[in-house]
CSV table of C-alpha atoms and ligand atoms in Angstrom, one decimal:
chain,number,residue,atom,x,y,z
A,1,MET,CA,183.9,18.4,-0.4
A,2,LYS,CA,179.9,18.9,-1.6
A,3,LYS,CA,178.3,15.9,0.2
A,4,GLN,CA,176.2,13.6,-1.9
A,5,THR,CA,172.7,13.3,-1.7
A,6,LEU,CA,170.5,10.6,0.0
A,7,LEU,CA,166.8,10.4,-0.7
A,8,SER,CA,164.4,7.7,0.5
A,9,GLY,CA,160.5,7.6,1.5
A,10,ILE,CA,157.7,5.6,2.6
A,11,ALA,CA,154.3,5.7,1.7
A,12,PRO,CA,152.0,6.1,4.6
A,13,SER,CA,149.4,3.1,4.4
A,14,GLY,CA,148.8,0.5,7.2
A,15,ARG,CA,151.1,0.3,10.3
A,16,LEU,CA,155.4,0.6,10.0
A,17,THR,CA,156.7,-2.6,10.5
A,18,LEU,CA,159.9,-4.2,11.4
A,19,GLY,CA,160.4,-4.6,7.4
A,20,ASN,CA,160.5,-0.8,7.0
A,21,TYR,CA,162.9,-0.5,9.9
A,22,LEU,CA,165.5,-3.2,8.5
A,23,GLY,CA,165.0,-2.6,5.0
A,24,ALA,CA,165.0,1.2,4.8
A,25,ILE,CA,165.0,3.6,8.0
A,26,ARG,CA,168.1,2.0,9.9
A,27,ASN,CA,170.1,2.5,6.7
A,28,TRP,CA,168.8,6.0,6.1
A,29,VAL,CA,169.8,6.8,9.8
A,30,ALA,CA,173.2,5.3,9.4
A,31,ARG,CA,174.3,7.5,6.7
A,32,GLN,CA,172.5,10.8,7.7
A,33,ASP,CA,175.7,12.3,8.6
A,34,GLN,CA,177.5,11.3,5.6
A,35,TYR,CA,175.0,12.6,3.1
A,36,LYS,CA,172.4,15.7,2.3
A,37,CYS,CA,169.2,13.7,3.2
A,38,PHE,CA,165.9,14.3,2.2
A,39,PHE,CA,163.3,12.0,3.8
A,40,PRO,CA,159.7,12.5,2.2
A,41,LEU,CA,156.7,11.2,3.8
A,42,VAL,CA,155.6,9.9,0.1
A,43,ASP,CA,151.9,10.5,0.8
A,44,LEU,CA,151.0,10.7,-2.6
A,45,HIS,CA,152.2,7.3,-3.5
A,46,ALA,CA,149.4,6.2,-0.6
A,47,VAL,CA,146.3,7.2,-2.5
A,48,THR,CA,146.9,4.5,-5.3
A,49,VAL,CA,144.9,2.7,-2.6
A,50,ARG,CA,141.7,4.2,-0.8
A,51,GLN,CA,142.5,5.8,2.5
A,52,ASP,CA,139.9,7.2,4.9
A,53,PRO,CA,140.2,11.0,4.9
A,54,THR,CA,139.1,11.0,8.5
A,55,THR,CA,142.4,9.2,9.6
A,56,PHE,CA,144.7,9.9,7.0
A,57,ALA,CA,146.4,13.0,8.7
A,58,ASP,CA,147.1,11.3,11.8
A,59,ARG,CA,148.6,8.0,9.9
A,60,CYS,CA,151.0,10.3,8.4
A,61,ARG,CA,151.8,12.3,11.5
A,62,ASP,CA,152.5,8.7,13.3
A,63,PHE,CA,154.9,7.8,10.2
A,64,VAL,CA,156.4,11.1,10.7
A,65,ALA,CA,156.9,11.0,14.4
A,66,LEU,CA,158.4,7.2,13.9
A,67,TYR,CA,160.8,8.4,11.1
A,68,LEU,CA,161.9,10.7,14.1
A,69,ALA,CA,161.7,8.1,16.8
A,70,CYS,CA,164.0,5.7,14.6
A,71,GLY,CA,166.5,8.6,14.6
A,72,VAL,CA,166.3,10.5,11.7
A,73,ASN,CA,167.4,13.9,12.9
A,74,PRO,CA,165.4,16.9,11.2
A,75,GLN,CA,168.0,19.4,12.3
A,76,THR,CA,170.3,18.1,9.7
A,77,SER,CA,167.9,16.1,7.4
A,78,VAL,CA,165.0,17.5,5.1
A,79,VAL,CA,161.9,15.5,6.5
A,80,PHE,CA,158.8,16.6,4.5
A,81,ALA,CA,155.2,15.6,3.1
A,82,GLN,CA,155.6,14.9,-0.5
A,83,SER,CA,152.3,16.5,-1.0
A,84,HIS,CA,153.4,19.9,0.0
A,85,VAL,CA,156.1,20.1,-2.6
A,86,ALA,CA,154.0,20.2,-5.8
A,87,GLU,CA,157.0,19.8,-8.1
A,88,HIS,CA,156.9,16.0,-7.7
A,89,CYS,CA,153.9,15.9,-9.7
A,90,GLU,CA,155.0,18.2,-12.3
A,91,LEU,CA,158.3,16.2,-12.7
A,92,ALA,CA,156.5,13.1,-12.6
A,93,TRP,CA,154.3,14.1,-15.7
A,94,ILE,CA,157.2,15.0,-17.3
A,95,LEU,CA,159.3,11.7,-16.9
A,96,GLN,CA,156.1,9.8,-18.0
A,97,CYS,CA,156.7,11.3,-21.4
A,98,TYR,CA,160.0,9.7,-21.1
A,99,THR,CA,158.9,6.0,-19.9
A,100,GLN,CA,157.4,3.5,-22.1
A,101,VAL,CA,154.1,1.6,-21.1
A,102,GLY,CA,156.1,-1.7,-21.8
A,103,GLU,CA,158.7,-0.6,-19.0
A,104,LEU,CA,155.5,-0.1,-16.6
A,105,ASN,CA,154.0,-3.4,-18.0
A,106,ARG,CA,157.1,-5.1,-16.6
A,107,MET,CA,157.2,-3.9,-13.1
A,108,THR,CA,156.5,-6.8,-10.9
A,109,GLN,CA,154.6,-5.0,-8.1
A,110,TYR,CA,152.3,-3.6,-10.7
A,111,LYS,CA,151.5,-7.2,-11.8
A,112,ASP,CA,151.1,-8.1,-7.9
A,113,LYS,CA,148.8,-5.3,-6.9
A,114,SER,CA,146.8,-5.6,-10.4
A,115,ARG,CA,145.9,-9.2,-9.7
A,116,ARG,CA,145.0,-8.3,-6.1
A,117,ASN,CA,143.0,-5.1,-6.7
A,118,LYS,CA,140.8,-6.3,-9.5
A,119,GLY,CA,137.9,-3.9,-8.3
A,120,ASP,CA,140.1,-0.6,-8.5
A,121,MET,CA,143.0,-0.8,-10.9
A,122,ASN,CA,143.4,2.8,-11.4
A,123,ALA,CA,146.2,4.7,-13.6
A,124,GLY,CA,147.9,5.5,-10.5
A,125,LEU,CA,149.1,2.1,-9.6
A,126,PHE,CA,150.4,1.8,-13.0
A,127,SER,CA,152.2,5.2,-13.4
A,128,TYR,CA,153.4,4.9,-9.7
A,129,PRO,CA,156.9,3.9,-10.6
A,130,VAL,CA,157.7,7.2,-12.5
A,131,LEU,CA,156.3,9.3,-9.4
A,132,MET,CA,159.0,7.5,-7.6
A,133,ALA,CA,161.6,8.0,-10.2
A,134,ALA,CA,160.7,11.9,-9.9
A,135,ASP,CA,160.8,12.0,-6.0
A,136,ILE,CA,164.4,10.9,-6.4
A,137,VAL,CA,165.7,12.7,-9.5
A,138,LEU,CA,164.1,16.0,-8.2
A,139,TYR,CA,166.5,16.4,-5.4
A,140,LYS,CA,169.2,14.7,-8.0
A,141,ALA,CA,169.9,12.1,-5.5
A,142,ASP,CA,173.1,9.8,-5.6
A,143,LEU,CA,172.1,7.1,-3.0
A,144,VAL,CA,168.6,5.5,-2.2
A,145,PRO,CA,168.7,3.1,0.6
A,146,VAL,CA,165.5,0.8,0.1
A,147,GLY,CA,164.4,-2.8,0.8
A,148,GLU,CA,164.7,-5.5,-1.6
A,149,ASP,CA,161.4,-5.1,-3.3
A,150,GLN,CA,162.1,-1.8,-4.7
A,151,ARG,CA,165.1,-2.8,-6.7
A,152,GLN,CA,163.3,-3.1,-9.9
A,153,HIS,CA,161.7,0.5,-9.3
A,154,LEU,CA,165.1,1.7,-8.8
A,155,GLU,CA,166.3,0.4,-12.0
A,156,LEU,CA,163.3,1.9,-14.0
A,157,THR,CA,164.4,5.1,-12.0
A,158,ARG,CA,168.0,5.0,-13.5
A,159,ASP,CA,167.0,4.0,-16.9
A,160,VAL,CA,164.7,7.1,-17.2
A,161,ALA,CA,167.1,9.4,-16.0
A,162,GLY,CA,169.8,8.1,-18.1
A,163,ARG,CA,167.2,8.3,-21.1
A,164,PHE,CA,166.5,11.7,-20.4
A,165,ASN,CA,170.2,12.7,-19.7
A,166,GLY,CA,170.9,11.1,-23.2
A,167,LEU,CA,168.3,13.4,-25.0
A,168,PHE,CA,169.2,16.6,-22.9
A,169,GLY,CA,172.5,16.4,-21.5
A,170,ASP,CA,173.6,15.8,-17.7
A,171,VAL,CA,170.6,17.0,-16.0
A,172,PHE,CA,170.1,14.2,-13.4
A,173,PRO,CA,173.0,11.9,-11.8
A,174,ILE,CA,172.4,8.3,-12.1
A,175,PRO,CA,171.0,7.1,-8.5
A,176,GLU,CA,172.2,4.1,-6.8
A,177,ALA,CA,170.3,1.6,-4.7
A,178,TYR,CA,171.5,0.6,-1.4
A,179,ILE,CA,170.1,-2.5,-0.5
A,180,PRO,CA,171.6,-4.2,2.7
A,181,ASP,CA,173.2,-7.4,3.0
A,182,SER,CA,170.3,-8.8,5.7
A,183,GLY,CA,167.0,-7.3,6.6
A,184,ALA,CA,166.2,-6.5,3.0
A,185,ARG,CA,163.4,-8.7,2.7
A,186,VAL,CA,161.6,-9.5,5.9
A,187,MET,CA,158.9,-12.1,5.6
A,188,SER,CA,155.6,-12.7,6.8
A,189,LEU,CA,155.3,-14.0,10.3
A,190,GLN,CA,152.5,-16.7,9.1
A,191,ASP,CA,153.6,-17.2,5.6
A,192,PRO,CA,157.2,-16.6,5.1
A,193,THR,CA,157.2,-16.8,1.4
A,194,LYS,CA,155.4,-13.7,1.6
A,195,LYS,CA,157.2,-10.3,2.3
A,196,MET,CA,156.1,-8.7,5.8
A,197,SER,CA,153.6,-5.8,4.6
A,198,LYS,CA,152.3,-2.8,6.2
A,199,SER,CA,149.1,-3.0,4.3
A,200,ASP,CA,148.6,-6.7,5.9
A,201,THR,CA,145.3,-6.9,7.8
A,202,VAL,CA,146.5,-10.5,9.6
A,203,ALA,CA,148.1,-8.7,12.7
A,204,ALA,CA,150.1,-12.0,13.2
A,205,ASN,CA,151.9,-11.7,10.0
A,206,VAL,CA,153.5,-8.4,10.7
A,207,ILE,CA,155.6,-7.0,13.6
A,208,ALA,CA,154.5,-3.4,13.6
A,209,LEU,CA,157.3,-1.0,15.1
A,210,LEU,CA,154.3,0.0,17.8
A,211,ASP,CA,153.1,-3.3,18.7
A,212,ASP,CA,153.5,-3.6,22.6
A,213,PRO,CA,156.2,-6.3,23.7
A,214,THR,CA,153.7,-8.9,24.9
A,215,ASP,CA,152.2,-9.0,21.4
A,216,VAL,CA,155.6,-9.1,19.8
A,217,ALA,CA,156.8,-12.1,22.2
A,218,ARG,CA,153.2,-13.9,21.2
A,219,LYS,CA,153.7,-13.6,17.3
A,220,ILE,CA,157.2,-14.7,17.4
A,221,LYS,CA,156.4,-17.7,19.7
A,222,ARG,CA,153.5,-18.6,17.4
A,223,CYS,CA,155.1,-17.6,14.0
A,224,VAL,CA,155.7,-20.6,11.5
A,225,THR,CA,158.6,-22.7,11.5
A,226,ASP,CA,159.7,-25.7,9.4
A,227,SER,CA,159.8,-29.5,9.7
A,228,GLY,CA,163.1,-30.8,11.1
A,229,ASN,CA,165.1,-29.1,13.6
A,230,GLU,CA,168.3,-27.7,12.0
A,231,ILE,CA,168.8,-23.8,12.3
A,232,VAL,CA,170.3,-22.6,9.0
A,233,VAL,CA,169.3,-20.6,5.9
A,234,ARG,CA,167.6,-22.6,3.3
A,235,GLU,CA,165.2,-22.6,0.6
A,236,ASP,CA,162.8,-25.1,2.1
A,237,LYS,CA,163.1,-23.6,5.7
A,238,PRO,CA,161.7,-20.1,4.9
A,239,GLY,CA,160.6,-19.7,8.5
A,240,VAL,CA,163.6,-20.4,10.1
A,241,SER,CA,165.6,-18.5,7.2
A,242,ASN,CA,163.3,-15.6,8.0
A,243,LEU,CA,163.8,-15.6,11.8
A,244,LEU,CA,168.0,-15.7,11.2
A,245,ASN,CA,167.4,-13.0,8.9
A,246,ILE,CA,165.9,-10.8,11.4
A,247,LEU,CA,168.1,-11.6,14.0
A,248,ALA,CA,171.3,-11.1,12.0
A,249,ALA,CA,169.8,-7.4,11.1
A,250,VAL,CA,168.6,-6.7,14.5
A,251,THR,CA,171.9,-7.8,16.3
A,252,GLU,CA,174.2,-6.5,13.3
A,253,THR,CA,175.6,-10.2,12.8
A,254,THR,CA,175.7,-12.3,10.0
A,255,THR,CA,173.3,-15.3,9.4
A,256,ALA,CA,176.5,-17.5,8.6
A,257,ALA,CA,177.8,-16.6,12.7
A,258,LEU,CA,174.2,-17.2,13.8
A,259,GLU,CA,173.9,-20.6,12.0
A,260,ASN,CA,177.0,-21.7,14.2
A,261,GLU,CA,176.1,-20.6,17.3
A,262,TYR,CA,172.5,-22.4,17.1
A,263,VAL,CA,174.0,-25.6,16.3
A,264,GLY,CA,172.3,-28.5,18.2
A,265,GLN,CA,169.9,-25.5,19.7
A,266,GLY,CA,166.2,-25.7,19.3
A,267,TYR,CA,163.7,-23.5,17.7
A,268,GLY,CA,162.2,-22.4,21.1
A,269,ARG,CA,165.7,-21.0,22.0
A,270,LEU,CA,165.7,-19.4,18.5
A,271,LYS,CA,162.3,-17.9,19.2
A,272,SER,CA,163.0,-16.6,22.5
A,273,ASP,CA,166.4,-14.8,21.2
A,274,VAL,CA,164.5,-13.2,18.2
A,275,ALA,CA,161.5,-11.8,20.4
A,276,ASP,CA,164.1,-10.2,23.2
A,277,ALA,CA,166.2,-8.7,20.5
A,278,VAL,CA,163.2,-7.4,18.7
A,279,ILE,CA,162.0,-5.9,22.0
A,280,ALA,CA,164.8,-4.2,23.1
A,281,LEU,CA,165.1,-2.8,19.6
A,282,LEU,CA,161.6,-1.3,19.5
A,283,GLU,CA,161.0,-0.3,23.3
A,284,PRO,CA,163.4,2.9,23.3
A,285,ILE,CA,161.7,3.8,19.6
A,286,GLN,CA,158.0,3.4,21.2
A,287,ALA,CA,159.3,5.7,24.1
A,288,ARG,CA,160.5,8.3,21.7
A,289,PHE,CA,157.5,8.1,19.5
A,290,SER,CA,155.0,8.8,22.4
A,291,ASP,CA,156.6,12.1,23.2
A,292,LEU,CA,157.0,13.2,19.7
A,293,ARG,CA,153.7,12.3,18.7
A,294,SER,CA,152.0,14.0,21.6
A,295,ASP,CA,153.4,17.6,20.1
A,296,GLU,CA,151.5,17.8,16.9
A,297,LEU,CA,152.4,21.3,16.5
A,298,ALA,CA,155.7,20.8,16.9
A,299,LEU,CA,155.4,18.0,14.2
A,300,ASP,CA,153.5,20.2,11.5
A,301,ALA,CA,155.7,23.1,12.1
A,302,MET,CA,158.8,21.0,11.0
A,303,LEU,CA,157.1,19.6,8.1
A,304,ALA,CA,156.5,23.2,7.0
A,305,ALA,CA,160.2,23.7,7.4
A,306,GLY,CA,160.9,20.7,5.6
A,307,ALA,CA,158.5,21.4,2.4
A,308,LEU,CA,160.1,25.1,2.4
A,309,GLU,CA,163.7,23.6,2.3
A,310,ALA,CA,162.9,20.7,-0.2
A,311,GLY,CA,160.8,23.1,-2.2
A,312,LYS,CA,164.0,25.2,-3.1
A,313,THR,CA,165.8,22.4,-4.4
A,314,ALA,CA,162.8,21.0,-6.3
A,315,ARG,CA,161.9,24.4,-7.8
A,316,ARG,CA,165.6,24.7,-9.4
A,317,THR,CA,165.4,21.1,-10.8
A,318,VAL,CA,162.2,21.7,-12.2
A,319,GLN,CA,163.5,25.3,-13.6
A,320,GLU,CA,166.4,23.4,-15.2
A,321,VAL,CA,164.2,20.4,-16.5
A,322,HIS,CA,162.0,23.3,-18.1
A,323,GLY,CA,165.3,24.8,-19.8
A,324,ALA,CA,166.4,21.7,-21.1
A,325,LEU,CA,163.2,21.2,-22.7
A,326,GLY,CA,163.0,24.3,-24.2
A,327,PHE,CA,159.9,25.9,-22.3
A,328,ILE,CA,159.7,29.9,-22.3
A,329,PRO,CA,161.2,31.0,-19.5
A,330,LYS,CA,159.2,32.4,-16.7
A,331,SER,CA,159.7,36.0,-16.5
A,332,SER,CA,160.1,37.5,-13.3
A,333,ARG,CA,158.8,40.9,-14.5
A,334,VAL,CA,154.9,41.6,-15.2
A,335,GLY,CA,154.8,44.3,-17.9
A,336,PRO,CA,151.7,45.8,-19.8
A,337,ARG,CA,149.8,43.4,-21.7
A,338,ALA,CA,150.6,44.0,-25.7
B,401,TYM,P1,156.9,1.2,0.9
B,401,TYM,O1,156.3,2.5,1.8
B,401,TYM,O2,155.9,-0.3,0.3
B,401,TYM,O3,158.2,0.5,1.7
B,401,TYM,C1,158.9,1.5,2.5
B,401,TYM,C2,160.4,1.0,2.6
B,401,TYM,O4,160.6,-0.1,3.5
B,401,TYM,C3,161.0,-1.4,2.6
B,401,TYM,N1,160.4,-2.5,2.9
B,401,TYM,C4,160.9,-3.0,3.3
B,401,TYM,N2,162.2,-4.3,3.5
B,401,TYM,C5,162.5,-4.9,4.0
B,401,TYM,N3,161.7,-6.1,4.3
B,401,TYM,C6,160.1,-5.8,4.0
B,401,TYM,N4,159.3,-6.6,4.3
B,401,TYM,C7,159.8,-4.5,3.5
B,401,TYM,N5,158.5,-4.2,3.3
B,401,TYM,C8,159.2,-2.8,2.7
B,401,TYM,C9,160.8,-0.9,1.2
B,401,TYM,O5,161.7,-1.4,0.3
B,401,TYM,C10,161.3,0.9,1.2
B,401,TYM,O6,162.2,1.0,1.1
B,401,TYM,N6,157.4,3.1,-3.7
B,401,TYM,C11,158.0,3.0,-2.5
B,401,TYM,C12,158.3,4.4,-1.6
B,401,TYM,C13,158.7,5.3,-2.3
B,401,TYM,C14,160.1,5.8,-2.4
B,401,TYM,C15,160.3,6.7,-3.2
B,401,TYM,C16,161.3,4.8,-2.0
B,401,TYM,C17,158.2,6.7,-3.2
B,401,TYM,N7,159.4,7.5,-3.6
B,401,TYM,C18,161.6,7.4,-3.3
B,401,TYM,C19,162.6,5.4,-2.2
B,401,TYM,C20,162.9,6.9,-2.6
B,401,TYM,C21,157.2,2.0,-1.4
B,401,TYM,O7,156.2,1.8,-1.8
B,401,TYM,O8,157.9,1.6,-0.3
């Protein structure tokens, strides 16, 4: 039987965090053998905010090396840079013509970003969910493993793909989001009502995948907990809920099981267990990362091969879309001019 297709990507801004791993990468790796997988590094998404051109390529390579260090297998999955496959932008343009301004106005991430980025409200920030929809349907993805914050963008992708199909026939499968039960929304360590964000400039808020173990232990020890001493998931206890959620995701158990285990225990014990579990998770990833990152030629060659492979599927889809829209087919013959 033909495998279904899975696609997911990360925008290379800031530093990859534990949230990106638990919400996304881990769930890609777990499904890698079951699906035909595409894992773009979505670098075109990162330039909606200013990036330093002298360090951008290095950051992108760090992210790709981390994909691999976390277990993405480039022998079986297609790993590539979005900017190397021009069809992403081509399809995004077409899909923009089937997306309503009102739909984009309702995107909560856009509303947040426009509040924060008052000095630079570029059009890319507004239309970015359509580029994301194009990333997904370009490969006819069936499954898209993401964190909770991407749920609304996935809904938009489904609406736009469904609308296009309604007008032109079944061109795109309607993709499903895969959002895990635990780890889908890892929160900031110092403000657990806010999501842990890779572009957060306050290091104490974030556990980066490349943080060294002493930093990880210190950040978790100092993270904000709540008044009282009960170790439970509850709305008025966002700090403790976040630690339980992290521990459940890292040790692959449920928060309900952990609540039972920690009856009568103090926050100190919970924090030191979370720190130990996170450090044990990160150490092997960091060791693999330093090996992989040191061979830049190999990384770039892998990206080139990935782009070649991704490009074949992408071109086929764009041709199909052009055909559905009634564009003049591009002839492979070049004849004398009339
Ligand atoms: P991005 O780059 O912000 O985040 C990458 C992935 O990490 C997840 N994530 C989290 N999960 C749990 N807790 C957190 N605190 C947390 N922060 C981030 C995100 O949900 C995401 O899965 N628009 C996307 C990138 C993208 C994409 C795509 C994703 C572009 N094209 C196509 C899937 C398919 C984004 O900005 O994610």
